Short mmCIF file of C-alpha atoms and ligand atoms in Angstrom, two decimals:
data_model
loop_
_atom_site.label_atom_id
_atom_site.label_comp_id
_atom_site.label_asym_id
_atom_site.label_seq_id
_atom_site.Cartn_x
_atom_site.Cartn_y
_atom_site.Cartn_z
CA UNK R 1 24.42 -215.88 -71.25
CA UNK R 2 24.59 -212.08 -71.49
CA UNK R 3 23.42 -210.55 -74.76
CA UNK R 4 26.20 -209.21 -76.95
CA UNK R 5 26.83 -205.51 -76.39
CA UNK R 6 27.08 -204.75 -80.09
CA UNK R 7 24.76 -205.48 -83.00
CA UNK R 8 25.96 -205.42 -86.59
CA UNK R 9 23.58 -205.39 -89.54
CA UNK R 10 24.90 -206.38 -92.96
CA UNK R 11 23.05 -205.65 -96.18
CA UNK R 12 21.50 -202.64 -97.94
CA UNK R 13 21.11 -199.29 -96.14
CA UNK R 14 18.82 -196.60 -97.58
CA UNK R 15 18.33 -193.08 -96.25
CA UNK R 16 17.95 -189.46 -97.34
CA UNK R 17 20.57 -187.12 -95.86
CA UNK R 18 19.15 -184.13 -97.79
CA UNK R 19 15.92 -183.23 -99.57
CA UNK R 20 15.97 -185.15 -102.86
CA UNK R 21 19.13 -187.14 -102.06
CA UNK R 22 18.50 -190.87 -101.80
CA UNK R 23 21.62 -192.58 -100.45
CA UNK R 24 21.85 -196.30 -101.16
CA UNK R 25 24.66 -198.27 -99.58
CA UNK R 26 23.94 -201.64 -101.17
CA UNK R 27 26.69 -203.67 -99.50
CA UNK R 28 27.16 -202.16 -96.08
CA UNK R 29 27.64 -203.00 -92.42
CA UNK R 30 26.21 -200.86 -89.61
CA UNK R 31 27.14 -201.26 -85.95
CA UNK R 32 25.03 -200.38 -82.90
CA UNK R 33 26.11 -200.10 -79.28
CA UNK R 34 23.13 -201.50 -77.43
CA UNK R 35 24.08 -199.69 -74.19
CA UNK R 36 23.77 -196.22 -75.73
CA UNK R 37 21.37 -197.21 -78.51
CA UNK R 38 23.59 -195.35 -80.98
CA UNK R 39 25.20 -196.20 -84.29
CA UNK R 40 28.94 -196.70 -83.75
CA UNK R 41 29.97 -196.96 -87.38
CA UNK R 42 29.03 -197.71 -90.97
CA UNK R 43 31.29 -199.48 -93.49
CA UNK R 44 30.65 -199.97 -97.16
CA UNK R 45 32.08 -202.66 -99.44
CA UNK R 46 34.09 -204.14 -96.56
CA UNK R 47 34.82 -207.84 -96.17
CA UNK R 48 36.03 -207.42 -92.58
CA UNK R 49 34.44 -209.59 -89.89
CA UNK R 50 31.83 -207.83 -87.70
CA UNK R 51 33.99 -207.92 -84.55
CA UNK R 52 36.92 -206.46 -86.52
CA UNK R 53 34.68 -203.64 -87.78
CA UNK R 54 33.45 -202.86 -84.26
CA UNK R 55 37.05 -202.82 -83.00
CA UNK R 56 37.90 -200.30 -85.74
CA UNK R 57 34.86 -198.15 -84.95
CA UNK R 58 35.17 -198.14 -81.17
CA UNK R 59 38.82 -198.88 -80.41
CA UNK R 60 37.56 -201.41 -77.84
CA UNK R 61 38.93 -204.99 -77.52
CA UNK R 62 35.78 -206.54 -78.93
CA UNK R 63 35.64 -210.32 -79.48
CA UNK R 64 33.33 -212.38 -81.67
CA UNK R 65 31.07 -213.11 -78.68
CA UNK R 66 30.49 -209.39 -78.10
CA UNK R 67 28.76 -208.92 -81.46
CA UNK R 68 25.42 -210.20 -82.69
CA UNK R 69 25.34 -210.15 -86.49
CA UNK R 70 22.17 -209.88 -88.55
CA UNK R 71 22.47 -210.57 -92.25
CA UNK R 72 19.58 -208.92 -94.07
CA UNK R 73 17.92 -210.97 -96.79
CA UNK R 74 18.23 -210.19 -100.48
CA UNK R 75 14.76 -208.58 -100.34
CA UNK R 76 15.39 -206.62 -97.15
CA UNK R 77 16.90 -203.26 -96.39
CA UNK R 78 17.54 -201.11 -93.36
CA UNK R 79 16.19 -197.56 -93.32
CA UNK R 80 15.58 -194.84 -90.70
CA UNK R 81 12.36 -194.97 -88.70
CA UNK R 82 9.47 -192.80 -89.85
CA UNK R 83 8.69 -189.58 -87.98
CA UNK R 84 5.12 -188.33 -87.47
CA UNK R 85 5.29 -184.63 -86.65
CA UNK R 86 1.59 -184.24 -85.83
CA UNK R 87 -1.09 -186.58 -84.53
CA UNK R 88 -3.91 -186.62 -81.96
CA UNK R 89 -3.88 -189.83 -79.87
CA UNK R 90 -7.47 -189.58 -78.51
CA UNK R 91 -8.83 -189.18 -82.02
CA UNK R 92 -7.76 -192.72 -82.98
CA UNK R 93 -11.11 -193.80 -81.52
CA UNK R 94 -13.06 -192.13 -84.33
CA UNK R 95 -10.73 -192.75 -87.23
CA UNK R 96 -12.43 -192.52 -90.60
CA UNK R 97 -15.57 -190.88 -89.26
CA UNK R 98 -17.02 -187.39 -89.57
CA UNK R 99 -15.28 -186.07 -92.63
CA UNK R 100 -18.54 -184.62 -93.87
CA UNK R 101 -17.82 -181.31 -92.14
CA UNK R 102 -15.10 -178.68 -92.53
CA UNK R 103 -12.62 -178.04 -89.70
CA UNK R 104 -14.48 -175.68 -87.34
CA UNK R 105 -17.78 -177.58 -87.54
CA UNK R 106 -15.91 -180.89 -87.31
CA UNK R 107 -14.28 -179.74 -84.06
CA UNK R 108 -17.58 -178.63 -82.53
CA UNK R 109 -19.70 -181.53 -83.75
CA UNK R 110 -17.39 -184.50 -83.22
CA UNK R 111 -13.95 -183.77 -81.86
CA UNK R 112 -14.53 -181.83 -78.64
CA UNK R 113 -17.35 -184.17 -77.62
CA UNK R 114 -15.19 -187.17 -78.22
CA UNK R 115 -12.08 -185.82 -76.50
CA UNK R 116 -14.10 -184.77 -73.44
CA UNK R 117 -14.56 -188.48 -72.62
CA UNK R 118 -10.88 -188.84 -71.77
CA UNK R 119 -11.53 -187.80 -68.19
CA UNK R 120 -12.13 -191.57 -67.99
CA UNK R 121 -8.69 -193.07 -67.34
CA UNK R 122 -9.76 -196.58 -68.40
CA UNK R 123 -10.91 -195.31 -71.78
CA UNK R 124 -7.60 -193.49 -72.16
CA UNK R 125 -5.66 -196.66 -71.38
CA UNK R 126 -7.57 -198.69 -73.98
CA UNK R 127 -7.52 -196.15 -76.80
CA UNK R 128 -3.92 -195.10 -76.26
CA UNK R 129 -2.59 -198.68 -76.16
CA UNK R 130 -4.25 -199.32 -79.53
CA UNK R 131 -3.09 -196.00 -81.02
CA UNK R 132 0.55 -196.50 -80.09
CA UNK R 133 0.51 -200.11 -81.27
CA UNK R 134 -0.78 -199.04 -84.67
CA UNK R 135 1.81 -196.30 -84.99
CA UNK R 136 4.70 -198.62 -84.15
CA UNK R 137 3.46 -201.34 -86.51
CA UNK R 138 3.46 -198.78 -89.29
CA UNK R 139 7.13 -197.99 -88.70
CA UNK R 140 6.72 -194.75 -86.76
CA UNK R 141 9.67 -194.52 -84.39
CA UNK R 142 9.01 -190.94 -83.22
CA UNK R 143 5.79 -188.94 -83.06
CA UNK R 144 4.53 -185.63 -81.72
CA UNK R 145 1.26 -186.51 -79.99
CA UNK R 146 -1.58 -184.32 -78.76
CA UNK R 147 -3.50 -185.68 -75.79
CA UNK R 148 -6.56 -183.96 -74.31
CA UNK R 149 -6.97 -181.33 -71.58
CA UNK R 150 -6.97 -184.07 -68.90
CA UNK R 151 -3.77 -184.39 -66.88
CA UNK R 152 -4.28 -188.01 -65.83
CA UNK R 153 -5.08 -189.22 -69.35
CA UNK R 154 -2.05 -187.37 -70.74
CA UNK R 155 0.18 -189.08 -68.16
CA UNK R 156 -1.33 -192.41 -69.24
CA UNK R 157 -0.49 -191.56 -72.86
CA UNK R 158 3.14 -190.77 -71.98
CA UNK R 159 3.40 -193.99 -69.95
CA UNK R 160 1.85 -196.07 -72.75
CA UNK R 161 4.34 -194.73 -75.29
CA UNK R 162 7.27 -195.32 -72.94
CA UNK R 163 6.12 -198.88 -72.29
CA UNK R 164 5.89 -199.49 -76.04
CA UNK R 165 9.44 -198.17 -76.48
CA UNK R 166 8.47 -195.50 -79.01
CA UNK R 167 10.16 -192.08 -79.02
CA UNK R 168 7.75 -189.17 -78.65
CA UNK R 169 6.81 -185.67 -77.68
CA UNK R 170 3.52 -185.67 -75.77
CA UNK R 171 1.41 -182.58 -75.20
CA UNK R 172 -1.35 -181.79 -72.73
CA UNK R 173 -3.83 -179.82 -74.83
CA UNK R 174 -4.64 -176.32 -73.54
CA UNK R 175 -7.96 -174.60 -74.26
CA UNK R 176 -9.38 -171.95 -71.94
CA UNK R 177 -11.72 -170.06 -74.31
CA UNK R 178 -14.04 -170.65 -77.26
CA UNK R 179 -14.49 -174.21 -76.09
CA UNK R 180 -17.71 -175.91 -74.93
CA UNK R 181 -18.46 -175.96 -71.18
CA UNK R 182 -18.07 -179.72 -71.07
CA UNK R 183 -14.56 -179.54 -72.50
CA UNK R 184 -12.78 -176.46 -71.22
CA UNK R 185 -10.50 -175.34 -68.42
CA UNK R 186 -9.69 -172.04 -66.72
CA UNK R 187 -6.44 -170.30 -67.58
CA UNK R 188 -4.92 -171.18 -64.23
CA UNK R 189 -6.00 -174.82 -64.50
CA UNK R 190 -4.50 -175.01 -67.96
CA UNK R 191 -1.13 -173.58 -66.95
CA UNK R 192 -0.91 -175.50 -63.68
CA UNK R 193 -1.82 -178.82 -65.28
CA UNK R 194 0.70 -178.20 -68.07
CA UNK R 195 3.45 -177.55 -65.54
CA UNK R 196 2.46 -180.64 -63.54
CA UNK R 197 2.51 -182.69 -66.75
CA UNK R 198 5.98 -181.43 -67.68
CA UNK R 199 7.34 -182.48 -64.28
CA UNK R 200 5.53 -185.82 -64.35
CA UNK R 201 6.86 -186.76 -67.79
CA UNK R 202 10.41 -185.54 -67.32
CA UNK R 203 10.70 -186.92 -63.77
CA UNK R 204 13.91 -184.98 -63.19
CA UNK R 205 15.42 -185.75 -66.61
CA UNK R 206 16.49 -182.97 -68.94
CA UNK R 207 14.24 -182.05 -71.84
CA UNK R 208 17.40 -181.32 -73.82
CA UNK R 209 18.63 -184.94 -73.54
CA UNK R 210 17.89 -186.56 -76.93
CA UNK R 211 18.16 -190.01 -75.36
CA UNK R 212 15.09 -189.41 -73.16
CA UNK R 213 12.43 -191.44 -74.94
CA UNK R 214 9.27 -189.50 -74.06
CA UNK R 215 9.38 -185.76 -73.50
CA UNK R 216 6.68 -183.15 -72.94
CA UNK R 217 5.75 -180.59 -75.57
CA UNK R 218 3.87 -177.34 -74.86
CA UNK R 219 0.51 -177.61 -76.63
CA UNK R 220 -1.86 -174.68 -77.02
CA UNK R 221 -4.56 -176.38 -79.14
CA UNK R 222 -4.71 -173.37 -81.47
CA UNK R 223 -4.93 -169.64 -80.96
CA UNK R 224 -8.75 -169.39 -81.03
CA UNK R 225 -9.13 -171.72 -78.00
CA UNK R 226 -6.42 -170.03 -75.92
CA UNK R 227 -6.58 -166.63 -74.19
CA UNK R 228 -3.62 -164.26 -74.50
CA UNK R 229 -2.76 -164.96 -70.84
CA UNK R 230 -2.78 -168.69 -71.50
CA UNK R 231 -0.57 -168.34 -74.60
CA UNK R 232 1.91 -166.09 -72.78
CA UNK R 233 2.00 -168.44 -69.78
CA UNK R 234 2.73 -171.36 -72.10
CA UNK R 235 5.45 -169.34 -73.83
CA UNK R 236 7.09 -168.79 -70.43
CA UNK R 237 6.87 -172.48 -69.55
CA UNK R 238 8.46 -173.46 -72.86
CA UNK R 239 11.30 -171.01 -72.29
CA UNK R 240 11.89 -171.95 -68.63
CA UNK R 241 11.98 -175.70 -69.32
CA UNK R 242 13.57 -175.51 -72.80
CA UNK R 243 10.61 -177.37 -74.28
CA UNK R 244 9.34 -177.84 -77.82
CA UNK R 245 5.97 -176.33 -78.77
CA UNK R 246 3.23 -177.58 -81.09
CA UNK R 247 0.04 -176.06 -82.40
CA UNK R 248 -2.07 -175.49 -85.51
CA UNK R 249 -1.63 -172.65 -88.00
CA UNK R 250 -3.52 -171.43 -91.08
CA UNK R 251 -5.39 -174.68 -91.62
CA UNK R 252 -8.64 -173.39 -93.15
CA UNK R 253 -9.93 -170.00 -94.29
CA UNK R 254 -12.67 -169.93 -91.60
CA UNK R 255 -10.14 -170.81 -88.89
CA UNK R 256 -7.73 -168.08 -90.02
CA UNK R 257 -10.55 -165.51 -89.97
CA UNK R 258 -11.65 -166.64 -86.49
CA UNK R 259 -8.10 -166.47 -85.12
CA UNK R 260 -7.75 -162.89 -86.37
CA UNK R 261 -11.16 -162.01 -84.89
CA UNK R 262 -10.01 -163.36 -81.51
CA UNK R 263 -6.74 -161.39 -81.63
CA UNK R 264 -7.56 -158.21 -83.61
CA UNK R 265 -4.29 -156.48 -82.63
CA UNK R 266 -2.16 -159.13 -84.38
CA UNK R 267 -1.37 -158.55 -88.04
CA UNK R 268 -1.30 -162.25 -88.89
CA UNK R 269 -2.18 -165.63 -87.35
CA UNK R 270 1.53 -166.31 -86.79
CA UNK R 271 1.91 -162.98 -85.01
CA UNK R 272 -0.42 -164.27 -82.25
CA UNK R 273 1.97 -167.12 -81.38
CA UNK R 274 5.02 -164.95 -81.95
CA UNK R 275 3.80 -162.28 -79.51
CA UNK R 276 3.37 -164.97 -76.83
CA UNK R 277 6.93 -166.29 -77.19
CA UNK R 278 5.71 -169.48 -78.86
CA UNK R 279 7.57 -169.10 -82.16
CA UNK R 280 11.11 -170.45 -82.35
CA UNK R 281 13.27 -173.27 -83.70
CA UNK R 282 11.62 -175.75 -81.33
CA UNK R 283 8.12 -174.94 -82.63
CA UNK R 284 6.06 -177.30 -84.82
CA UNK R 285 3.12 -175.73 -86.64
CA UNK R 286 0.67 -178.11 -88.28
CA UNK R 287 -1.00 -177.50 -91.66
CA UNK R 288 0.18 -174.01 -92.79
CA UNK R 289 -2.11 -174.19 -95.82
CA UNK R 290 -3.35 -170.59 -96.03
CA UNK R 291 -0.22 -168.60 -95.25
CA UNK R 292 -0.01 -164.84 -95.78
CA UNK R 293 3.32 -163.23 -96.61
CA UNK R 294 3.60 -162.17 -92.96
CA UNK R 295 2.97 -165.75 -91.81
CA UNK R 296 5.70 -166.99 -94.16
CA UNK R 297 8.13 -164.33 -92.94
CA UNK R 298 7.62 -165.08 -89.24
CA UNK R 299 7.80 -168.85 -89.73
CA UNK R 300 11.00 -168.49 -91.76
CA UNK R 301 12.70 -165.91 -89.53
CA UNK R 302 11.89 -167.79 -86.30
CA UNK R 303 13.00 -171.19 -87.62
CA UNK R 304 9.56 -172.71 -87.04
CA UNK R 305 9.02 -176.19 -88.52
CA UNK R 306 5.97 -177.06 -90.59
CA UNK R 307 4.07 -180.33 -90.23
CA UNK R 308 2.47 -181.05 -93.59
CA UNK R 309 -0.73 -183.08 -93.03
CA UNK R 310 -2.10 -183.78 -96.52
CA UNK R 311 -4.59 -186.51 -95.62
CA UNK R 312 -6.27 -184.20 -93.11
CA UNK R 313 -6.13 -181.23 -95.49
CA UNK R 314 -7.95 -183.29 -98.13
CA UNK R 315 -10.35 -185.01 -95.70
CA UNK R 316 -11.56 -181.82 -94.00
CA UNK R 317 -11.53 -179.93 -97.32
CA UNK R 318 -9.02 -177.49 -95.80
CA UNK R 319 -6.90 -176.91 -98.91
CA UNK R 320 -3.52 -177.89 -100.33
CA UNK R 321 -0.30 -176.79 -98.60
CA UNK R 322 2.58 -175.71 -100.80
CA UNK R 323 5.51 -177.80 -99.55
CA UNK R 324 7.80 -176.68 -102.38
CA UNK R 325 7.37 -173.07 -101.28
CA UNK R 326 8.48 -173.94 -97.72
CA UNK R 327 11.43 -175.97 -98.94
CA UNK R 328 12.55 -173.25 -101.36
CA UNK R 329 12.51 -170.74 -98.49
CA UNK R 330 14.55 -173.02 -96.21
CA UNK R 331 11.63 -173.71 -93.86
CA UNK R 332 11.88 -177.17 -92.23
CA UNK R 333 9.04 -179.48 -93.31
CA UNK R 334 8.00 -182.93 -92.10
CA UNK R 335 4.90 -185.05 -92.47
CA UNK R 336 1.98 -185.46 -90.07
CA UNK R 337 -0.80 -188.02 -90.14
CA UNK R 338 -3.05 -185.71 -88.09
CA UNK R 339 -5.35 -188.45 -86.92
CA UNK R 340 -8.28 -188.13 -87.14
CA UNK R 341 -8.60 -185.08 -89.33
CA UNK R 342 -6.52 -187.48 -91.41
CA UNK R 343 -8.06 -190.95 -91.57
CA UNK R 344 -4.84 -192.96 -91.85
CA UNK R 345 -2.36 -193.40 -88.98
CA UNK R 346 0.37 -194.19 -91.46
CA UNK R 347 3.37 -192.25 -92.71
CA UNK R 348 3.32 -194.32 -95.87
CA UNK R 349 -0.13 -192.87 -96.50
CA UNK R 350 1.19 -189.40 -95.58
CA UNK R 351 3.92 -189.72 -98.24
CA UNK R 352 1.36 -190.74 -100.87
CA UNK R 353 -1.02 -187.96 -99.92
CA UNK R 354 1.87 -185.48 -99.99
CA UNK R 355 2.65 -186.67 -103.52
CA UNK R 356 -1.00 -186.21 -104.53
CA UNK R 357 -1.12 -182.76 -102.93
CA UNK R 358 1.99 -181.56 -104.72
CA UNK R 359 0.84 -182.98 -108.09
CA UNK R 360 -2.53 -181.30 -107.59
CA UNK R 361 -0.84 -177.93 -107.05
CA UNK R 362 1.44 -178.36 -110.05
CA UNK R 363 -1.48 -179.28 -112.31
CA UNK R 364 -3.79 -176.55 -110.99
CA UNK R 365 -1.18 -173.85 -111.47
CA UNK R 366 -0.18 -175.11 -114.88
CA UNK R 367 -3.82 -174.88 -115.95
CA UNK R 368 -4.37 -171.40 -114.51
CA UNK R 369 -2.55 -168.10 -114.69
CA UNK R 370 -0.91 -168.60 -111.26
CA UNK R 371 2.87 -168.73 -110.74
CA UNK R 372 4.36 -172.18 -111.37
CA UNK R 373 4.45 -174.56 -108.38
CA UNK R 374 7.78 -176.15 -109.36
CA UNK R 375 8.16 -179.87 -109.86
CA UNK R 376 6.04 -182.40 -107.96
CA UNK R 377 7.64 -184.12 -104.94
CA UNK R 378 9.43 -187.32 -105.96
CA UNK R 379 9.97 -190.52 -103.96
CA UNK R 380 13.34 -189.43 -102.54
CA UNK R 381 11.86 -186.11 -101.42
CA UNK R 382 8.85 -187.84 -99.86
CA UNK R 383 11.08 -190.24 -97.96
CA UNK R 384 13.18 -187.31 -96.75
CA UNK R 385 10.05 -185.55 -95.44
CA UNK R 386 9.05 -188.73 -93.56
CA UNK R 387 12.49 -189.23 -91.98
CA UNK R 388 15.21 -186.58 -91.81
CA UNK R 389 12.79 -183.74 -92.66
CA UNK R 390 10.53 -184.80 -89.80
CA UNK R 391 13.54 -185.17 -87.52
CA UNK R 392 14.52 -181.57 -88.30
CA UNK R 393 11.01 -180.32 -87.54
CA UNK R 394 11.28 -182.13 -84.19
CA UNK R 395 14.69 -180.50 -83.53
CA UNK R 396 16.19 -184.02 -83.67
CA UNK R 397 18.11 -183.87 -86.96
CA UNK R 398 21.44 -184.53 -85.25
CA UNK R 399 20.02 -187.53 -83.39
CA UNK R 400 17.71 -189.46 -85.73
CA UNK R 401 16.49 -189.36 -89.36
CA UNK R 402 19.44 -190.97 -91.17
CA UNK R 403 21.73 -193.97 -90.64
CA UNK R 404 24.89 -192.14 -89.62
CA UNK R 405 27.51 -192.75 -86.97
CA UNK R 406 26.63 -191.13 -83.65
CA UNK R 407 22.89 -191.08 -84.25
CA UNK R 408 20.37 -193.05 -82.22
CA UNK R 409 19.50 -196.32 -83.92
CA UNK R 410 15.83 -195.66 -84.76
CA UNK R 411 15.41 -197.87 -87.80
CA UNK R 412 13.25 -200.26 -89.77
CA UNK R 413 13.98 -203.53 -91.49
CA UNK R 414 11.83 -203.40 -94.62
CA UNK R 415 11.04 -206.76 -96.20
CA UNK R 416 9.83 -206.69 -99.79
CA UNK R 417 9.20 -210.43 -99.82
CA UNK R 418 7.05 -210.50 -96.67
CA UNK R 419 3.96 -212.76 -96.86
CA UNK R 420 1.15 -210.87 -98.57
CA UNK R 421 3.48 -208.02 -99.55
CA UNK R 422 1.70 -205.47 -101.79
CA UNK R 423 5.03 -204.76 -103.50
CA UNK R 424 5.39 -206.98 -106.60
CA UNK R 425 8.13 -209.63 -106.34
CA UNK R 426 11.36 -208.98 -108.26
CA UNK R 427 10.34 -211.47 -110.96
CA UNK R 428 7.69 -209.03 -112.19
CA UNK R 429 9.65 -205.82 -111.65
CA UNK R 430 12.28 -204.63 -114.14
CA UNK R 431 15.00 -207.09 -115.03
CA UNK R 432 17.62 -204.79 -113.57
CA UNK R 433 16.51 -205.92 -110.10
CA UNK R 434 18.16 -209.26 -110.69
CA UNK R 435 21.50 -207.83 -111.81
CA UNK R 436 24.39 -207.80 -109.44
CA UNK R 437 26.74 -205.08 -110.78
CA UNK R 438 27.25 -202.43 -108.08
CA UNK R 439 25.62 -199.56 -109.96
CA UNK R 440 22.81 -201.76 -111.23
CA UNK R 441 22.24 -203.11 -107.75
CA UNK R 442 21.99 -199.54 -106.48
CA UNK R 443 19.56 -198.67 -109.25
CA UNK R 444 17.49 -201.72 -108.39
CA UNK R 445 17.21 -200.55 -104.78
CA UNK R 446 16.16 -197.08 -105.96
CA UNK R 447 13.22 -198.67 -107.76
CA UNK R 448 12.44 -200.67 -104.65
CA UNK R 449 12.38 -197.51 -102.54
CA UNK R 450 9.96 -195.88 -104.95
CA UNK R 451 7.73 -198.94 -104.62
CA UNK R 452 8.08 -198.79 -100.86
CA UNK R 453 6.83 -195.19 -100.87
CA UNK R 454 3.85 -195.90 -103.09
CA UNK R 455 2.90 -199.52 -102.38
CA UNK R 456 4.20 -200.85 -99.08
CA UNK R 457 2.16 -201.35 -95.91
CA UNK R 458 2.58 -202.71 -92.38
CA UNK R 459 3.33 -206.17 -93.80
CA UNK R 460 6.60 -204.85 -95.20
CA UNK R 461 7.74 -203.37 -91.87
CA UNK R 462 9.44 -206.49 -90.57
CA UNK R 463 11.24 -204.99 -87.58
CA UNK R 464 11.19 -201.67 -85.76
CA UNK R 465 14.08 -200.46 -83.57
CA UNK R 466 14.11 -197.40 -81.31
CA UNK R 467 17.31 -196.42 -79.53
CA UNK R 468 18.81 -199.78 -80.50
CA UNK R 469 15.94 -201.72 -78.93
CA UNK R 470 13.72 -204.01 -81.00
CA UNK R 471 10.16 -202.80 -80.27
CA UNK R 472 8.23 -204.61 -83.01
CA UNK R 473 8.84 -207.70 -85.14
CA UNK R 474 6.55 -209.57 -87.47
N1 XAN I 1 -7.30 -177.28 -84.97
C1 XAN I 1 -7.31 -178.56 -85.38
N2 XAN I 1 -7.09 -179.11 -86.57
C2 XAN I 1 -7.15 -180.45 -86.70
O1 XAN I 1 -6.96 -180.94 -87.81
N3 XAN I 1 -7.43 -181.25 -85.64
C3 XAN I 1 -7.67 -180.77 -84.40
O2 XAN I 1 -7.92 -181.54 -83.48
C4 XAN I 1 -7.60 -179.36 -84.26
N4 XAN I 1 -7.76 -178.54 -83.22
C5 XAN I 1 -7.58 -177.28 -83.66
#
């Protein structure tokens, strides 16, 4: 028998349409058209039968047999998938190692050596399969991945992600200067391989089509390892193919100084990317810890998105990025795990580390004569950064990030009563969790969400959907 075309989920929906706004729809129904992978409608407090709801949403003559209904349990909710705006797939192989050195020494001592091994396609296949599996298990429905300089291994990464059903941007890393002989490429090799990669991944599809699961992203590693000709060539490729761009910016003081030394005519680190046509609303810049006023101005004026990678910033002793400052200036911010500068391939960890980073800044400024850092990030703000905030950084805010009609159904079923769950059962959480009044029920879910942010792990991610397709279930 053919599978029903529509899926309807009934139960609690939780998402964050704006920074700091946690929307709880405790008694809701959400419909998905499996053909398009999109949400066709959301109803709250409705007693209508699922098929009736789908008829109202679509205007189609839908019968009971056309709808598969999933009733979420009393300890389950549906929320948007988590978005990782910055991670390095090859670095999953040395997770948790080498954090004894700061960024530039870490790159030279461990990272370049390790990444150079990805000329071996079999190694790439093994490491990438494991990396993507871990990401999906942790509830990451879309990620911006860095590969290595090797075209074949990058194609394997894109294929692995597509096979797993995850949504992603994948970048072939470019580095034609200030890189060791064993892990470098000429400018022409870098540009030609990038163009070949773009064609291989898109395979004739449009990069502007949000429904295309895996899309290429232009990836100069960072300004110090790219010549001006390489950066300008990449800027042209991004413009010609309408592609997103990712790189690193203002991560550590030594890195900022080296970037300026490499490009002495540029007034700021950001100005290097800007001059090459790499700064725009489709650009994702990771870290942004040590930003000058000129960096802030260019990022803001060009609509560049910031990937906040707190685990990495702590682990490599890079510093503490000021997320509140970006938010207050209207700069899009999302979270990045930055494996393996960051040791945890988990957006739950990224939320917790972002909380710690913001509390650290607030406390440090309170105890010194510096200007106040504002209030620390709360659970609703952290969840926003991991979902709709990340979607905005990816240029996907109209397509993913919340549970709204018309968006792609990239979502998680979170189960607070899963076996071994690190979230305490309702019997030991506040009594309000057991109450059934509408406002109390909503309040109970708010507490649950806070616990999700600070306590949950893979065991609570019961199901993962991307584009309406179930790609992981416990
Ligand atoms: N700059 C970087 N920062 C980081 O955290 N990880 C990297 O791989 C990298 N390359 C340049």
